[in-house]
Tab-separated table of C-alpha atoms and ligand atoms in Angstrom:
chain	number	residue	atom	x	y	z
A	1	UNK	CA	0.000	0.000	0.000
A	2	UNK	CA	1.284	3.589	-0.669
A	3	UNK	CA	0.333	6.746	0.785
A	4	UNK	CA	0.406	9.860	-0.230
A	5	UNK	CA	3.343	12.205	1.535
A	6	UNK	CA	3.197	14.010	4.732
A	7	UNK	CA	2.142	17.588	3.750
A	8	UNK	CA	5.122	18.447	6.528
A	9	UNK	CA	8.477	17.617	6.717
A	10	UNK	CA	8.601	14.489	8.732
A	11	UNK	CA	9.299	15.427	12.205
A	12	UNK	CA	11.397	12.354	14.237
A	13	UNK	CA	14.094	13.240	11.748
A	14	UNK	CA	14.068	16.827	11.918
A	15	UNK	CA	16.680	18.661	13.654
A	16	UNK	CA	13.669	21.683	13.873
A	17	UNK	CA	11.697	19.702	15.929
A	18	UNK	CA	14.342	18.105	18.309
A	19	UNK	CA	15.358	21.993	18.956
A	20	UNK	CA	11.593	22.763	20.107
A	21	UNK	CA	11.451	20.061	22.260
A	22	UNK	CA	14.563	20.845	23.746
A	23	UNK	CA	12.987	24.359	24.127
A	24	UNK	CA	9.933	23.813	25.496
A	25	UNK	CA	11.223	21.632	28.182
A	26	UNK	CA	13.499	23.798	28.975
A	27	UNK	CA	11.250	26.390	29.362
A	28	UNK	CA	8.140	24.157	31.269
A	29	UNK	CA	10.790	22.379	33.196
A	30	UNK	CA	12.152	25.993	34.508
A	31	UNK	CA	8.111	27.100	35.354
A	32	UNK	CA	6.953	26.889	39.432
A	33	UNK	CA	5.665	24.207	39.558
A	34	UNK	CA	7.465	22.730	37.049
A	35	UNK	CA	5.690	21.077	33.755
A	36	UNK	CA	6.245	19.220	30.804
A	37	UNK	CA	3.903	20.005	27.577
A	38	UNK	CA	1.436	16.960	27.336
A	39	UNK	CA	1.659	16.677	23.356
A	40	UNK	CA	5.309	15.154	23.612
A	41	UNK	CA	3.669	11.899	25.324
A	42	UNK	CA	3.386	10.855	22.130
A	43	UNK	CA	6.187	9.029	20.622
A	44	UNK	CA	5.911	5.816	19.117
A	45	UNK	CA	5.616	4.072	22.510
A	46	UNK	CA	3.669	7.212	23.790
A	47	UNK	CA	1.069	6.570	21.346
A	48	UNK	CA	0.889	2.682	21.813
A	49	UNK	CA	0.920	2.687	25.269
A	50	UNK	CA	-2.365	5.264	24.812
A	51	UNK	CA	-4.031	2.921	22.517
A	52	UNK	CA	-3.935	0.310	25.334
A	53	UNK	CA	-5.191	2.884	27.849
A	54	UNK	CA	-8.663	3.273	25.697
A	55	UNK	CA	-8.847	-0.382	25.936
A	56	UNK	CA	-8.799	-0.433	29.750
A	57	UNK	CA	-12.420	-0.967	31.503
A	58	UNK	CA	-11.469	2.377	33.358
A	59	UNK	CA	-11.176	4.780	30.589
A	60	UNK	CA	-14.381	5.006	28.892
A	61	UNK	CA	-14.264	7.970	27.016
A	62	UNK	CA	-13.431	6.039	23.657
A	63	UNK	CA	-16.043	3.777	23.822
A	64	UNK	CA	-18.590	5.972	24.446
A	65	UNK	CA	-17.301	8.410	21.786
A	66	UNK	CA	-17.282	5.163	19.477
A	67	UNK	CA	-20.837	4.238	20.642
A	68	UNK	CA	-22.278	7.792	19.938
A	69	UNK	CA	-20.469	7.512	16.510
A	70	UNK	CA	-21.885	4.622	15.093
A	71	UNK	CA	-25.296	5.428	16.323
A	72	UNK	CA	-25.188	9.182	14.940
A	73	UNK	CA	-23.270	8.850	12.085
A	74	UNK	CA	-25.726	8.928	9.561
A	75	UNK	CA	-27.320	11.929	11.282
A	76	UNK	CA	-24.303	14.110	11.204
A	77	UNK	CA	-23.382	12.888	7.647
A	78	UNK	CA	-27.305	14.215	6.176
A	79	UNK	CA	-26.357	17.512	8.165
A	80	UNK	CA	-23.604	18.360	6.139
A	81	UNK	CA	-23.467	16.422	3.175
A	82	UNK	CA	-22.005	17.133	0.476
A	83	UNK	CA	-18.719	17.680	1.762
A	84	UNK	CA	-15.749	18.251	0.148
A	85	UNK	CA	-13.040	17.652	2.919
A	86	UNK	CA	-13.273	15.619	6.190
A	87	UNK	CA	-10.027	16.898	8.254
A	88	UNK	CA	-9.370	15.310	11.937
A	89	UNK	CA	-7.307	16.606	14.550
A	90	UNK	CA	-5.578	14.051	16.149
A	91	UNK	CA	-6.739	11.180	14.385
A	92	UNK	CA	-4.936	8.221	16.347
A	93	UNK	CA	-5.558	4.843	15.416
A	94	UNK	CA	-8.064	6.087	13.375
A	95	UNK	CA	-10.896	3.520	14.442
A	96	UNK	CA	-13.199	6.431	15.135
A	97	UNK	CA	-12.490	7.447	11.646
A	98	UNK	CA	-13.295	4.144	10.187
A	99	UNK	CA	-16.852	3.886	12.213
A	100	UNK	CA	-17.605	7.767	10.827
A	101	UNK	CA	-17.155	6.684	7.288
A	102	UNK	CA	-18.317	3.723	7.321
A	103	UNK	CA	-21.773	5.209	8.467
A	104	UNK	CA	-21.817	7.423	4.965
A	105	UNK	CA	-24.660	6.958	2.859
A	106	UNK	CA	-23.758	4.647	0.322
A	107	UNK	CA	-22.076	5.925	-2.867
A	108	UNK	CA	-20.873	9.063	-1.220
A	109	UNK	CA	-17.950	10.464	0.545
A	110	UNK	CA	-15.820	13.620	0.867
A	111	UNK	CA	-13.289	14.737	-2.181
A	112	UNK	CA	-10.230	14.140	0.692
A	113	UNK	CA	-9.662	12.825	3.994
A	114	UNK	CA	-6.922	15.125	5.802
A	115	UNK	CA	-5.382	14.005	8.844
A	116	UNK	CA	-3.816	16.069	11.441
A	117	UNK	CA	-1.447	14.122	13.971
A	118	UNK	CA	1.846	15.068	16.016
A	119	UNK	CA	2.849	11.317	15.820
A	120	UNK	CA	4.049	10.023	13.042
A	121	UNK	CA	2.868	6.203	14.087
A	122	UNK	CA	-0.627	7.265	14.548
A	123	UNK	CA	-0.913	9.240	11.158
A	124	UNK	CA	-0.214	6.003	9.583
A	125	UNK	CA	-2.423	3.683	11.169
A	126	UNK	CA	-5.240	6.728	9.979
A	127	UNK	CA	-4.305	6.671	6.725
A	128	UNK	CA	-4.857	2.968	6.620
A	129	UNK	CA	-8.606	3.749	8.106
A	130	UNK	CA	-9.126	6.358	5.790
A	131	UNK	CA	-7.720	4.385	2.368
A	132	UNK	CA	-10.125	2.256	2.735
A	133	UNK	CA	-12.551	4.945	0.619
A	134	UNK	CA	-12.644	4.635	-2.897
A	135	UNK	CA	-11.878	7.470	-4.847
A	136	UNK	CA	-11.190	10.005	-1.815
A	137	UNK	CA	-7.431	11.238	-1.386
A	138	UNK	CA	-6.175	10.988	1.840
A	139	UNK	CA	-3.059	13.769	2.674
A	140	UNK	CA	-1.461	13.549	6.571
A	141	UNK	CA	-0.065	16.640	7.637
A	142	UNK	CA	2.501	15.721	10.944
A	143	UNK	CA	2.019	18.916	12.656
A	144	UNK	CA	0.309	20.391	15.535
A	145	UNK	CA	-3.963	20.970	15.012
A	146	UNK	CA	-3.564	24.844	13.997
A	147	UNK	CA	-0.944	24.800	11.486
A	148	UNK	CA	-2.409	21.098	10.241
A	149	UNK	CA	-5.986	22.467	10.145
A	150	UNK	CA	-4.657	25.567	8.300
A	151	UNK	CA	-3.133	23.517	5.675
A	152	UNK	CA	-5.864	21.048	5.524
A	153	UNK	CA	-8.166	24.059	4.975
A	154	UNK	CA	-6.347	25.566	2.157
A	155	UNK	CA	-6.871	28.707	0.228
A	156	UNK	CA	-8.013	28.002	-2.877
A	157	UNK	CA	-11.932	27.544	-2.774
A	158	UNK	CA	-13.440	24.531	-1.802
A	159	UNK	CA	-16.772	23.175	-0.647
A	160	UNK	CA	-17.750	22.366	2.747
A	161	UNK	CA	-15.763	20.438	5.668
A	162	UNK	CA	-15.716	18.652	8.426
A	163	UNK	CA	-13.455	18.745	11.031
A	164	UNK	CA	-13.467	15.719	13.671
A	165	UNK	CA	-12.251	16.641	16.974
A	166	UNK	CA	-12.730	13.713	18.982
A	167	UNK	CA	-11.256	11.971	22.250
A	168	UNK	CA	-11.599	15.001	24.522
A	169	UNK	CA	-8.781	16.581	23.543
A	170	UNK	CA	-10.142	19.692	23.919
A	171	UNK	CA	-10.031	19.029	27.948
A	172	UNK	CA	-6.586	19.000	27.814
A	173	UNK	CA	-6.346	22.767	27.119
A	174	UNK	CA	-7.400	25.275	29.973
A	175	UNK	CA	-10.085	27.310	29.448
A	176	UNK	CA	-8.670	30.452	28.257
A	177	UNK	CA	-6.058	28.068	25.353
A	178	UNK	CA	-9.389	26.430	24.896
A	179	UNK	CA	-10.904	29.375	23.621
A	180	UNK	CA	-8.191	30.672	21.973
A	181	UNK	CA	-7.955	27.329	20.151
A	182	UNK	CA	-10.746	27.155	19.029
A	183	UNK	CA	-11.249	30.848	17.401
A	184	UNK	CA	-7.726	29.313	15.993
A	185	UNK	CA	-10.334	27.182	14.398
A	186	UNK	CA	-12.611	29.104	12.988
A	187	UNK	CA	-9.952	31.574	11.564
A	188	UNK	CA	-8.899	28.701	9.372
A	189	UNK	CA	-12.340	27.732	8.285
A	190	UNK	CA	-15.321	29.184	6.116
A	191	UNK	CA	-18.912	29.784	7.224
A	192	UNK	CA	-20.877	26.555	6.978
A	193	UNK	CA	-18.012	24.387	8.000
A	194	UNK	CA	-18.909	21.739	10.534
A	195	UNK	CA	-17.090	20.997	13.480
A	196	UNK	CA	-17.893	17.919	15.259
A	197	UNK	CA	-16.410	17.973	19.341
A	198	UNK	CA	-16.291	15.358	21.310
A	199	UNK	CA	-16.132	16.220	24.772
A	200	UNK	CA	-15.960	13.830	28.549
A	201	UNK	CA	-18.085	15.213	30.888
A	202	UNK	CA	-18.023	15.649	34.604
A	203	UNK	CA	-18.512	12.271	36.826
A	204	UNK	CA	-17.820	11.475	40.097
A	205	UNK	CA	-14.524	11.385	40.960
A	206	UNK	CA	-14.141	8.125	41.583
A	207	UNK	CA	-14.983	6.930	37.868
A	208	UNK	CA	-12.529	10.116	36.931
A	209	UNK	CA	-9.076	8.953	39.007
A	210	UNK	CA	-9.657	5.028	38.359
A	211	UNK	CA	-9.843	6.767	34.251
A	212	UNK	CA	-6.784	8.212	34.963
A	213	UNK	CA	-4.810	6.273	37.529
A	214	UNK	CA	-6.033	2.543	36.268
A	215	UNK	CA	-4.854	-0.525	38.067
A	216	UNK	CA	-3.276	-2.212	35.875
A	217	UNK	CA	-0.507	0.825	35.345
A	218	UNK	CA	-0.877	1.843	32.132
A	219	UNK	CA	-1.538	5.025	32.556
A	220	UNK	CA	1.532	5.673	34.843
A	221	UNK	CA	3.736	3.826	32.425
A	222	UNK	CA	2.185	6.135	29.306
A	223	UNK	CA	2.613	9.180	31.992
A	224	UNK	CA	6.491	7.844	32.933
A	225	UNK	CA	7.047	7.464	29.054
A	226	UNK	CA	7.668	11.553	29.096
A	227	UNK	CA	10.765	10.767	31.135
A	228	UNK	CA	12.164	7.999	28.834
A	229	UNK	CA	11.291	10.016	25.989
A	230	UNK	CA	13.661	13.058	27.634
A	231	UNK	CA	16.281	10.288	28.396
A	232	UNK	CA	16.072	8.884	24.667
A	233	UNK	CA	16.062	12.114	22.724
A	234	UNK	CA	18.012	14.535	24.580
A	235	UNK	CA	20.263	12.788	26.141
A	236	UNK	CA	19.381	12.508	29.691
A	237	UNK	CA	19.880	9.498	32.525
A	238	UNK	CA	16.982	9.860	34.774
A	239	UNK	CA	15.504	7.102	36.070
A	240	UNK	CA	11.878	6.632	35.624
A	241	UNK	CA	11.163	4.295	38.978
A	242	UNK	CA	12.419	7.634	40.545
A	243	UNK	CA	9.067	8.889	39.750
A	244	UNK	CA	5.372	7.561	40.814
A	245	UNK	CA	2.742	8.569	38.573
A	246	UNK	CA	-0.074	10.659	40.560
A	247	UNK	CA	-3.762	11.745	39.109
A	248	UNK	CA	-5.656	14.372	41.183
A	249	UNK	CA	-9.293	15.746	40.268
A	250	UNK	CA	-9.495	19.483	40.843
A	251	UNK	CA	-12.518	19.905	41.857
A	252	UNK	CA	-12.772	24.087	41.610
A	253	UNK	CA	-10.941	23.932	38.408
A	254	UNK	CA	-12.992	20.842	37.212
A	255	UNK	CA	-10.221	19.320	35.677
A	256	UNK	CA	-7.861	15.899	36.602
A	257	UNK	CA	-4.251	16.712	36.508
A	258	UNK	CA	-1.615	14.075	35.822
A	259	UNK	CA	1.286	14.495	37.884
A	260	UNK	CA	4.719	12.733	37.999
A	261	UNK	CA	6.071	13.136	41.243
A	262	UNK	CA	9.676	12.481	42.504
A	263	UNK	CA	9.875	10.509	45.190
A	264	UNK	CA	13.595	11.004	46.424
A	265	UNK	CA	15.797	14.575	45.935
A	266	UNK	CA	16.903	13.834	42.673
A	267	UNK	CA	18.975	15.948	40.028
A	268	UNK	CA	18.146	15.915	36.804
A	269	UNK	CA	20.512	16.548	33.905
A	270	UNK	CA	19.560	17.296	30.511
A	271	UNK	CA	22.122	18.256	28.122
A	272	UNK	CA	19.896	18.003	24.388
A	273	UNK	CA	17.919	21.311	26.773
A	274	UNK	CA	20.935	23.012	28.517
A	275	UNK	CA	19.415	22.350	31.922
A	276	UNK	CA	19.990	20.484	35.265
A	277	UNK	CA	17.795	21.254	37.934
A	278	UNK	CA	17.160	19.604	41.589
A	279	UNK	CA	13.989	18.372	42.238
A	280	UNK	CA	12.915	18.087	45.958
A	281	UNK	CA	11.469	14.606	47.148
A	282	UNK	CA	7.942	14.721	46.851
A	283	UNK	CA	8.255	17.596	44.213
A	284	UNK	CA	5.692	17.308	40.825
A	285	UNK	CA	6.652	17.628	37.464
A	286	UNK	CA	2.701	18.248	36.323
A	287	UNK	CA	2.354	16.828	32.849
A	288	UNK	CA	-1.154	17.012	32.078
A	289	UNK	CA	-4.892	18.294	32.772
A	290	UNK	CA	-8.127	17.064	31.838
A	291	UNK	CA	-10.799	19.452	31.911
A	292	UNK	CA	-14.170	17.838	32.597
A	293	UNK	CA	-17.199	19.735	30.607
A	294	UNK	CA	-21.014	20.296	31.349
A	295	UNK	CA	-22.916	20.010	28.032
A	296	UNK	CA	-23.765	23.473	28.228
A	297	UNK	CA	-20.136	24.680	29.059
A	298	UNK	CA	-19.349	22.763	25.816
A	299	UNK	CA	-22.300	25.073	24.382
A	300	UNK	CA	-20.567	28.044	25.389
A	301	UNK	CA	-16.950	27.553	24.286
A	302	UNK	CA	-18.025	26.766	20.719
A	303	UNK	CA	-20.238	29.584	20.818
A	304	UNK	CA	-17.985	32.321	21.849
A	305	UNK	CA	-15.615	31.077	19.377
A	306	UNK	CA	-17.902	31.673	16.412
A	307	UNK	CA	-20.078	28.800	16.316
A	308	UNK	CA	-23.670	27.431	16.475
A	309	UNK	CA	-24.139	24.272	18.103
A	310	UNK	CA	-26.756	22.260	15.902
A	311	UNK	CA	-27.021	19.175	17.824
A	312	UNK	CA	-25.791	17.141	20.806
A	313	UNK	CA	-25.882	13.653	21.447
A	314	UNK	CA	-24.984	12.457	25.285
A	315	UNK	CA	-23.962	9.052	25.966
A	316	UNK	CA	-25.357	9.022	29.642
A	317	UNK	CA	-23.779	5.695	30.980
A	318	UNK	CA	-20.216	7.281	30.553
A	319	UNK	CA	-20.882	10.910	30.482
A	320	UNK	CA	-19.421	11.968	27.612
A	321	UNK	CA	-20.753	14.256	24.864
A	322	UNK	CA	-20.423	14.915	20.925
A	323	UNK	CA	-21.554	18.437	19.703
A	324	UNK	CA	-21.893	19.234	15.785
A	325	UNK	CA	-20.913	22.490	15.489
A	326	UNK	CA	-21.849	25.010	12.317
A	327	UNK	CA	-19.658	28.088	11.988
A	328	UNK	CA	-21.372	31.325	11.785
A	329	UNK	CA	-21.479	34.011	9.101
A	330	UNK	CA	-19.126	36.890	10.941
A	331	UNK	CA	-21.415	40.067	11.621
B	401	LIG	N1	-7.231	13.393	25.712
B	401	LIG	C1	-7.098	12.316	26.683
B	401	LIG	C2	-7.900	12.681	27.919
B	401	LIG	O1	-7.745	13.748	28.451
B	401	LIG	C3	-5.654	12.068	26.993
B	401	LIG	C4	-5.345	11.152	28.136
B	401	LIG	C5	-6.015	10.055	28.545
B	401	LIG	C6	-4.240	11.251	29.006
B	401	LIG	N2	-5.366	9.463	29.612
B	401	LIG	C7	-4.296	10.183	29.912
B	401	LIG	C8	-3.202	12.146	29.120
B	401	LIG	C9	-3.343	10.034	30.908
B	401	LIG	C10	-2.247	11.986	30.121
B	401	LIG	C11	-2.325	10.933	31.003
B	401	LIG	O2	-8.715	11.899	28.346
């Protein structure tokens, strides 16, 4: 099977990319407390080690996006058929993709499939989902969602799209980045696009740290991954069982933030950044939030952005929500 180029230069083998990681840990590593930004959990190993975490009977927010996609697939497909361009943002495996087009009325499907992913592993297994429809080119653009949606969206003119933003990613951006994300968005688009969010909503926080902290480990070895990932590509020696992995809901913020805390005074040298630093024992590195939506919150983030929410369907045994989203003719 061949596929079509990365729109992007390819980014494990460019030295541009290696320099931004270095920069943005140095720069989140350096921040009270100190952070990491969640996007790099997903290397190769990042992104497999995710894939097993939506198969854990804790973390329910892929099946119950999956669920809500085969049953309302048809009914988001009549809503904005025809469609020239289906675009997802952070398309993973893809499986979601294949269940969306596989609920398309017979006969027809977009003019091109464009996926939008920062790892290189999942933007293949995507374009395998996605190759699977006849006649529709399928172009992977291995960047982040605003300069990947930008390209995706072109400027020559086109008819309408579609762009899938599934798995809750939008929780792991705090509100104000969430906003500003998503009027990102809707700069890069045309009235009449769709955007279709799905979104996890708040539970109690049992169901939420069991999600996040699952007992099997996964999650703390996808969470510890970061540190390997540091070790690997910018030539650093920490050791990861220095580290436990810790999930705490925030209840005032309405978010769960993934932690990786050091459980000795430890120093940590990386030389691909240009920094060593000493971490205190019991000191976080935090890594990662997930923001936890009420439908109507959801209501209001799309709106302020620019668009009209058309529909929304709840799946009530997990909580979790998908919006369709129409953007508005600017006043
Ligand atoms: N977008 C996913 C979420 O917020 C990402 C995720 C799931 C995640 N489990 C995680 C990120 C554990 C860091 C650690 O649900």
């Amino acid at each position: 099977m061949t596929y079509p180029p990365p729109a992007t230069a390819p980014a494990d083998s460019g030295d541009e990319l290696v320099s931004q990681f270095a920069a943005d840990v140095r720069r989140h590593l350096s921040k009270q407390p100190r952070q990491l930004p969640s996007r790099y959990l997903y290397d190769a190993l990042g992104s497999s080690l995710f894939d097993a975490i939506c198969e854990l009977p804790w973390y329910r927010v892929t099946r119950a996006e999956m669920r809500l996609l085969v049953r309302f697939a048809p009914r988001i497909w009549s809503a904005v058929l025809p469609l020239d361009r289906l675009i997802e943002l952070g398309a993973g495996d893809g499986r979601k993709l294949a269940a969306f087009l596989s609920g398309r009325p017979t006969g027809l499907a977009p003019q091109r499939v464009d996926l939008v992913d920062i790892s290189a592993s999942a933007l293949e297994s995507a374009a395998r989902a996605a190759s699977a429809v006849d006649r529709t080119r399928v172009v992977q653009h291995h960047a982040t969602y605003e300069s990947g949606l930008q390209a995706a969206s072109g400027e020559a003119p086109r008819g309408r799209a579609l762009v899938l933003f599934l798995g809750s990613n939008i929780g792991n951006f705090d509100p104000s980045a969430a906003d500003a994300l998503l009027g990102d968005f809707a700069q890069s688009l045309r009235p009449g696009d769709a955007l279709l969010l799905g979104a996890d909503l708040v539970k109690p926080e049992g169901e939420l740290l069991l999600a996040y902290d699952d007992p099997l480990g996964v999650t703390a070895a996808f969470n510890l991954n970061l540190l390997v990932r540091l070790n690997r590509e910018l030539g650093a020696d920490i050791d990861p069982a220095g580290f436990e992995h810790r999930a705490v809901w925030n209840e005032r913020r309405s978010r769960v933030e993934m932690h990786l805390v050091s459980r000795r005074e430890q120093e940590l040298r990386i030389p691909g950044a240009g920094i060593a630093l000493t971490l205190k024992a019991g000191e976080t590195i935090w890594t990662e939030s997930s923001y936890k939506y009420r439908p109507e919150q959801i209501r209001g983030v799309v709106e302020r952005a620019g668009f009209t929410a058309a529909a929304q369907w709840q799946d009530a045994r997990a909580g979790f929500a998908l919006t369709l989203c129409e953007l508005r003719r600017p006043h």
